[in-house]
Short mmCIF file of C-alpha atoms in Angstrom, two decimals:
data_model
loop_
_atom_site.label_atom_id
_atom_site.label_comp_id
_atom_site.label_asym_id
_atom_site.label_seq_id
_atom_site.Cartn_x
_atom_site.Cartn_y
_atom_site.Cartn_z
CA MET A 28 -177.85 38.05 -13.79
CA ARG A 29 -177.99 40.23 -16.92
CA ILE A 30 -175.26 39.57 -19.41
CA PHE A 31 -174.23 42.26 -21.87
CA SER A 32 -172.14 41.55 -24.96
CA ILE A 33 -169.56 43.62 -26.75
CA THR A 34 -169.61 42.70 -30.42
CA ILE A 35 -166.49 43.44 -32.42
CA LEU A 36 -167.18 43.90 -36.07
CA SER A 37 -164.74 44.24 -38.91
CA LEU A 38 -165.74 46.73 -41.62
CA ILE A 39 -163.92 46.45 -44.91
CA MET A 40 -164.52 49.44 -47.17
CA PHE A 41 -163.78 49.82 -50.82
CA ALA A 42 -161.60 52.80 -51.80
CA ALA A 43 -163.72 55.88 -52.63
CA THR A 44 -163.94 56.38 -56.41
CA ARG A 45 -165.86 59.64 -56.24
CA ALA A 46 -164.56 62.93 -57.53
CA ASN A 47 -165.02 64.47 -54.11
CA ALA A 48 -163.18 62.48 -51.48
CA ALA A 49 -165.24 64.18 -48.75
CA ASP A 50 -168.30 62.32 -49.76
CA ILE A 51 -169.88 60.25 -47.06
CA PRO A 52 -169.61 56.50 -47.93
CA SER A 53 -172.84 54.82 -48.86
CA PRO A 54 -173.74 51.27 -47.82
CA SER A 55 -172.60 50.06 -51.22
CA ASP A 56 -169.09 51.23 -50.41
CA PHE A 57 -168.80 48.43 -47.82
CA SER A 58 -167.73 45.03 -49.18
CA LYS A 59 -168.59 43.10 -46.04
CA ILE A 60 -169.19 43.25 -42.36
CA GLU A 61 -168.11 40.29 -40.35
CA LEU A 62 -168.30 39.28 -36.70
CA VAL A 63 -164.87 39.02 -35.31
CA GLN A 64 -165.59 38.29 -31.71
CA GLU A 65 -168.22 38.64 -29.02
CA ILE A 66 -167.36 39.25 -25.34
CA SER A 67 -170.03 38.57 -22.67
CA LEU A 68 -169.73 40.46 -19.45
CA GLY A 69 -171.90 40.03 -16.34
CA GLY A 70 -172.71 43.16 -14.39
CA MET A 71 -171.99 45.55 -17.25
CA GLN A 72 -174.07 48.81 -17.14
CA LYS A 73 -172.62 50.42 -20.17
CA LEU A 74 -169.45 50.56 -22.37
CA LEU A 75 -167.39 53.59 -21.48
CA GLY A 76 -164.50 53.30 -23.94
CA TRP A 77 -162.01 51.21 -25.75
CA ASN A 78 -158.35 52.03 -25.94
CA GLY A 79 -155.07 50.12 -26.42
CA GLY A 80 -156.86 46.75 -26.81
CA ASN A 81 -158.80 47.05 -23.47
CA PHE A 82 -162.53 47.69 -23.04
CA TYR A 83 -163.65 49.91 -20.11
CA TYR A 84 -167.20 49.46 -18.81
CA ALA A 85 -169.35 50.77 -15.95
CA LYS A 86 -170.15 48.13 -13.26
CA LYS A 87 -173.25 48.23 -11.03
CA ASP A 88 -171.19 49.24 -8.00
CA GLY A 89 -169.93 52.41 -9.75
CA SER A 90 -166.49 51.14 -10.45
CA VAL A 91 -165.03 50.73 -13.91
CA GLY A 92 -164.20 47.18 -15.19
CA VAL A 93 -161.24 46.75 -17.49
CA VAL A 94 -161.18 43.69 -19.80
CA ASP A 95 -158.79 42.74 -22.60
CA LYS A 96 -159.90 41.99 -26.18
CA ASN A 97 -160.38 38.30 -25.16
CA GLY A 98 -162.80 39.21 -22.34
CA LYS A 99 -160.35 38.52 -19.54
CA GLU A 100 -161.03 40.78 -16.53
CA LEU A 101 -157.83 42.63 -15.88
CA PHE A 102 -158.80 44.83 -12.92
CA ALA A 103 -161.39 47.34 -11.67
CA LEU A 104 -160.80 51.02 -11.34
CA GLN A 105 -162.06 52.29 -7.99
CA ALA A 106 -160.70 54.40 -5.10
CA LYS A 107 -161.88 56.15 -1.98
CA ASP A 108 -161.28 59.68 -1.01
CA GLY A 109 -160.18 61.04 2.37
CA LYS A 110 -163.77 60.63 3.73
CA ASN A 111 -163.77 56.97 2.61
CA GLU A 112 -166.29 57.81 -0.17
CA PRO A 113 -165.84 56.29 -3.65
CA VAL A 114 -164.15 58.62 -6.12
CA VAL A 115 -165.99 57.08 -8.97
CA LYS A 116 -169.74 56.69 -8.55
CA GLN A 117 -171.36 57.39 -11.99
CA PRO A 118 -168.64 56.83 -14.70
CA GLU A 119 -169.53 58.33 -18.04
CA ALA A 120 -166.40 57.98 -20.24
CA VAL A 121 -162.86 56.64 -20.14
CA ILE A 122 -159.73 57.47 -22.15
CA ALA A 123 -156.23 56.02 -21.67
CA SER A 124 -153.25 58.10 -22.64
CA GLU A 125 -149.54 57.14 -22.62
CA ASP A 126 -149.42 56.31 -18.89
CA THR A 127 -152.75 57.34 -17.33
CA ILE A 128 -156.34 56.22 -17.50
CA TYR A 129 -158.84 59.10 -17.09
CA VAL A 130 -162.42 58.35 -15.84
CA VAL A 131 -165.01 61.11 -16.10
CA ASP A 132 -167.66 60.85 -13.32
CA SER A 133 -170.89 62.86 -13.57
CA GLU A 134 -171.91 62.34 -9.92
CA THR A 135 -168.71 63.46 -8.24
CA ASN A 136 -167.95 65.95 -10.99
CA LEU A 137 -164.38 64.75 -11.17
CA VAL A 138 -161.88 63.16 -13.53
CA ALA A 139 -160.24 60.37 -11.68
CA MET A 140 -156.73 59.37 -12.78
CA PHE A 141 -155.41 55.78 -12.59
CA SER A 142 -152.09 54.22 -13.67
CA LEU A 143 -152.28 51.74 -16.58
CA GLN A 144 -152.10 49.01 -13.95
CA GLY A 145 -155.21 50.34 -12.21
CA LYS A 146 -153.63 52.20 -9.20
CA TYR A 147 -155.44 55.39 -8.20
CA VAL A 148 -153.24 58.42 -8.87
CA GLY A 149 -155.50 61.44 -8.08
CA SER A 150 -158.43 63.48 -9.43
CA PHE A 151 -159.25 66.91 -10.70
CA GLY A 152 -162.16 69.15 -11.74
CA ALA A 153 -164.14 69.53 -8.46
CA LYS A 154 -167.53 71.18 -9.03
CA LYS A 155 -166.88 74.14 -6.76
CA GLY A 156 -164.00 76.47 -6.86
CA GLY A 157 -162.15 76.31 -10.19
CA PHE A 158 -159.28 78.77 -10.42
CA PHE A 159 -160.45 82.25 -9.50
CA GLY A 160 -163.81 81.49 -11.08
CA LYS A 161 -162.16 81.17 -14.52
CA GLY A 162 -162.69 77.47 -14.99
CA GLY A 163 -161.55 74.17 -13.85
CA GLY A 164 -164.69 73.29 -11.93
CA LEU A 165 -166.80 70.62 -13.67
CA LYS A 166 -170.54 70.19 -13.51
CA SER A 167 -172.03 66.99 -15.02
CA PRO A 168 -169.01 66.05 -17.19
CA ARG A 169 -169.93 63.54 -19.89
CA GLY A 170 -166.92 62.88 -22.11
CA VAL A 171 -163.12 62.98 -22.29
CA ALA A 172 -160.41 63.02 -24.94
CA ALA A 173 -156.68 63.32 -24.88
CA HIS A 174 -154.34 64.75 -27.49
CA ASP A 175 -150.71 65.89 -27.24
CA GLY A 176 -150.68 65.96 -23.40
CA ILE A 177 -153.96 67.88 -23.10
CA ILE A 178 -157.06 66.31 -21.55
CA TYR A 179 -160.31 67.69 -23.02
CA VAL A 180 -163.38 67.22 -20.77
CA ALA A 181 -166.96 67.79 -22.03
CA ASP A 182 -168.34 69.89 -19.21
CA SER A 183 -172.00 69.44 -20.09
CA GLY A 184 -173.53 71.20 -17.10
CA ASN A 185 -171.53 74.35 -17.79
CA GLY A 186 -171.86 74.15 -21.59
CA ARG A 187 -168.11 74.17 -22.30
CA ILE A 188 -165.01 72.13 -22.95
CA GLN A 189 -162.43 72.29 -20.13
CA MET A 190 -158.76 71.74 -21.00
CA PHE A 191 -156.40 70.27 -18.47
CA GLY A 192 -152.72 69.22 -18.54
CA ASN A 193 -152.16 65.45 -18.37
CA ASN A 194 -151.42 65.96 -14.63
CA GLY A 195 -154.87 67.59 -14.02
CA VAL A 196 -153.73 71.20 -13.98
CA PHE A 197 -156.39 73.49 -15.42
CA LEU A 198 -155.25 75.14 -18.70
CA SER A 199 -158.22 76.86 -20.40
CA THR A 200 -161.88 76.76 -21.28
CA LEU A 201 -163.54 76.53 -24.72
CA GLU A 202 -166.99 78.09 -24.46
CA ILE A 203 -169.71 76.45 -26.52
CA ASP A 204 -172.01 78.91 -28.22
CA GLY A 205 -175.48 77.99 -26.99
CA ALA A 206 -177.45 80.18 -29.40
CA PRO A 207 -180.48 78.17 -30.70
CA GLU A 208 -179.47 78.67 -34.41
CA ASN A 209 -176.16 76.88 -33.59
CA LYS A 210 -177.77 73.74 -32.22
#
């Protein structure tokens, strides 16, 4: 069995003394880097996110494992749809908001929602449809962020950011300019 480790490092940085506070810190700005803790996990495919003291990682079976900062397995995020198919097959990213965990899946093209206790709540962002062709449908989503009740999904296959309410209702689309000079 392959064991992956999550290494938690503590970075302690000196206060910037430059005239321009926007300068990028150099390696000499760090006083020390120390190992705080290492967590070994069997069956981990990749780390998907960290939020509220919990780590979220992709498991071999397509579910999302949730462990606390001590490495204790809390639960797995997985659910089946009406056809008894897994809702989460290829998880890419996870974010936890005030009361919901959002899992972005690039195979099902959905964002699955779970309670903070791991109970499946629903999903949104089906690949086909959208709302009158104006957005909402996801294609190969790769990332997720939450701020002020808005869920931002990196809709990589469509080259845009989709915005949803925290309940999954489509709000708007931010087009990403794909001109070669902007890459």
